Amino acid sequence: MPIPTLLLNDGTQIPSLSFGTGTTLLHHQDAQIMAILESAISIGFTLFDGAQRYKNEAVLGAAIKASESTVPRSELFISTKYAPMTPGDTSKTALYKSLEKLGLHAPNDHMDGGGGGLKEVWKVMEECKREGLARSIGVSNFGVGHLLEIMEGAQVLPTVNQLEIHPYVWDFVKPLIKVHKEHGIVTSSYGGLSPLFRAPGGPLDPVIEKIKARLKDTWGKPVTSGQVLNKWLLQHDILVVTTSTKVERVREYVDTCDVPELTTEEMGLIESAGAEHHQSFFKHTKYYLEGI
């Protein structure tokens, strides 16, 4: 099954599953990153989540170019986020720097982040969209207050807000997701599998095991814990950003789309287990929790 798509509020359709170039990949050499990115493209990922802070945009650009014979650039979606800007920089000049490193005319997903006043930065990002430098623009780690600030008087609404989302923070992010839905903003998640390897032995584990057993009986194939959690996110219409340096794990992520749907009861069991243990794993989470 192809990766399902999500419709952004600007009319753009993007894949609901994205391959991230941060976290795990930050600790590897360029040649290793290049190899895993090429594998991800060949396996079926078409949306790639990058950032200036990751310092590997040039490697992502090289992987895209190396794969053009099998997967045309026109079929790929590239997202970047800019780092804190140096004096004299704007979000537009930051975008140009990313475009040069990526070897692209314009990324065709969203560009996140900013420096200076939020409204001022957002107006420049709107210019980037109008000028065709970015097809869509969005934000990351924004709370309700941040969103309301930039949307007041905005000509273009954010298309995406990327956050740490998993069952152990679900209760806290639901009010923010409600605001997203009111304005047609797609919720994107990073760190979705964190409960499995950053907090093993928690109340979520036995629930996941029970669901895995049911899915195996239904599907006739083994299902991993990661597939269960990613399925939970996807069924909430969340854009899932995930990553790995292992080819078999990358293939597993794409295969999640073929895994049978979780039942309403199973979705609720995951959320109830998450409510028993509140824990975030990324420092940026505090920014969007400020608005809740």
CSV table of C-alpha atoms in Angstrom, one decimal, residues 84-212:
chain,number,residue,atom,x,y,z
A,84,PRO,CA,18.8,30.8,15.1
A,85,MET,CA,19.8,33.4,12.7
A,86,THR,CA,23.0,35.5,12.7
A,87,PRO,CA,22.7,39.3,12.7
A,88,GLY,CA,21.6,40.6,9.4
A,89,ASP,CA,19.9,37.4,8.4
A,90,THR,CA,16.2,37.0,7.7
A,91,SER,CA,14.1,33.9,7.2
A,92,LYS,CA,14.4,34.4,3.5
A,93,THR,CA,18.2,34.5,3.5
A,94,ALA,CA,18.2,31.5,5.8
A,95,LEU,CA,16.0,29.7,3.2
A,96,TYR,CA,18.4,30.6,0.4
A,97,LYS,CA,21.3,29.0,2.4
A,98,SER,CA,19.3,25.8,2.8
A,99,LEU,CA,18.4,25.8,-0.9
A,100,GLU,CA,22.0,26.1,-1.9
A,101,LYS,CA,23.1,23.2,0.3
A,102,LEU,CA,20.2,21.0,-0.7
A,103,GLY,CA,20.8,21.8,-4.4
A,104,LEU,CA,17.2,22.7,-4.9
A,105,HIS,CA,15.3,25.6,-6.4
A,106,ALA,CA,12.7,25.5,-3.6
A,107,PRO,CA,11.7,23.0,-1.0
A,108,ASN,CA,8.2,21.9,-1.4
A,109,ASP,CA,7.1,21.2,2.1
A,110,HIS,CA,7.3,23.5,5.1
A,111,MET,CA,10.1,25.7,6.5
A,112,ASP,CA,9.9,26.0,10.3
A,113,GLY,CA,11.3,28.2,13.1
A,114,GLY,CA,12.5,31.7,13.3
A,115,GLY,CA,14.4,34.5,15.0
A,116,GLY,CA,13.2,37.9,16.1
A,117,GLY,CA,9.5,38.8,16.6
A,118,LEU,CA,7.2,36.0,15.5
A,119,LYS,CA,4.9,38.2,13.5
A,120,GLU,CA,7.8,39.8,11.6
A,121,VAL,CA,9.4,36.5,10.9
A,122,TRP,CA,6.1,35.0,9.7
A,123,LYS,CA,5.5,37.9,7.3
A,124,VAL,CA,8.9,37.2,5.6
A,125,MET,CA,8.0,33.5,5.4
A,126,GLU,CA,4.8,34.5,3.7
A,127,GLU,CA,7.0,36.4,1.2
A,128,CYS,CA,9.0,33.2,0.6
A,129,LYS,CA,5.8,31.3,-0.2
A,130,ARG,CA,4.5,34.1,-2.5
A,131,GLU,CA,7.8,34.1,-4.4
A,132,GLY,CA,7.8,30.4,-4.9
A,133,LEU,CA,10.8,29.7,-2.6
A,134,ALA,CA,8.7,27.3,-0.6
A,135,ARG,CA,5.5,25.6,-1.5
A,136,SER,CA,4.2,25.5,2.1
A,137,ILE,CA,5.3,27.1,5.3
A,138,GLY,CA,4.8,25.9,8.9
A,139,VAL,CA,6.2,25.9,12.4
A,140,SER,CA,7.7,23.6,15.0
A,141,ASN,CA,7.2,23.4,18.8
A,142,PHE,CA,4.6,26.2,18.8
A,143,GLY,CA,2.1,26.4,21.6
A,144,VAL,CA,-1.4,27.9,21.4
A,145,GLY,CA,-0.2,31.4,22.2
A,146,HIS,CA,2.5,31.3,19.6
A,147,LEU,CA,0.1,30.2,16.9
A,148,LEU,CA,-2.5,32.8,17.8
A,149,GLU,CA,0.2,35.5,17.7
A,150,ILE,CA,1.4,34.8,14.2
A,151,MET,CA,-2.1,34.0,12.8
A,152,GLU,CA,-3.4,37.5,13.9
A,153,GLY,CA,-3.3,39.5,10.7
A,154,ALA,CA,-1.6,36.7,8.8
A,155,GLN,CA,-2.3,36.3,5.1
A,156,VAL,CA,-1.1,32.6,5.1
A,157,LEU,CA,-1.8,30.2,8.0
A,158,PRO,CA,0.8,27.7,9.1
A,159,THR,CA,0.3,24.4,7.3
A,160,VAL,CA,2.0,22.2,9.9
A,161,ASN,CA,3.1,22.4,13.5
A,162,GLN,CA,5.7,19.7,14.4
A,163,LEU,CA,5.7,18.5,18.0
A,164,GLU,CA,6.9,15.7,20.3
A,165,ILE,CA,3.8,13.4,20.3
A,166,HIS,CA,3.4,10.0,21.8
A,167,PRO,CA,1.0,8.5,24.4
A,168,TYR,CA,3.0,9.8,27.4
A,169,VAL,CA,2.4,13.5,26.3
A,170,TRP,CA,-1.0,12.9,24.6
A,171,ASP,CA,-3.1,14.4,27.4
A,172,PHE,CA,-1.0,17.6,27.3
A,173,VAL,CA,-1.1,18.1,23.5
A,174,LYS,CA,-4.8,17.4,22.9
A,175,PRO,CA,-5.8,21.1,23.5
A,176,LEU,CA,-3.2,22.2,21.0
A,177,ILE,CA,-4.3,19.6,18.5
A,178,LYS,CA,-7.8,21.0,18.9
A,179,VAL,CA,-6.6,24.4,17.8
A,180,HIS,CA,-4.8,22.8,14.9
A,181,LYS,CA,-8.0,21.3,13.7
A,182,GLU,CA,-9.9,24.5,14.0
A,183,HIS,CA,-7.5,26.2,11.6
A,184,GLY,CA,-6.8,23.3,9.3
A,185,ILE,CA,-3.2,22.9,10.6
A,186,VAL,CA,-1.7,19.4,10.2
A,187,THR,CA,-0.1,18.1,13.4
A,188,SER,CA,3.3,16.5,12.8
A,189,SER,CA,5.1,14.3,15.4
A,190,TYR,CA,8.7,13.6,16.2
A,191,GLY,CA,9.8,11.2,18.9
A,192,GLY,CA,6.7,9.1,18.5
A,193,LEU,CA,8.5,5.9,19.4
A,194,SER,CA,10.3,7.3,22.4
A,195,PRO,CA,8.2,5.4,25.0
A,196,LEU,CA,9.5,2.1,23.6
A,197,PHE,CA,13.3,2.8,23.9
A,198,ARG,CA,13.6,5.8,26.2
A,199,ALA,CA,11.1,4.6,28.9
A,200,PRO,CA,10.9,0.8,28.7
A,201,GLY,CA,8.8,-1.0,31.2
A,202,GLY,CA,6.1,1.6,31.4
A,203,PRO,CA,2.3,1.1,31.5
A,204,LEU,CA,2.2,1.3,27.7
A,205,ASP,CA,4.3,-1.9,27.1
A,206,PRO,CA,1.7,-4.6,28.0
A,207,VAL,CA,-1.0,-2.8,26.0
A,208,ILE,CA,1.3,-2.7,23.0
A,209,GLU,CA,2.0,-6.4,23.4
A,210,LYS,CA,-1.7,-7.3,23.5
A,211,ILE,CA,-2.4,-5.3,20.4
A,212,LYS,CA,0.6,-6.9,18.6
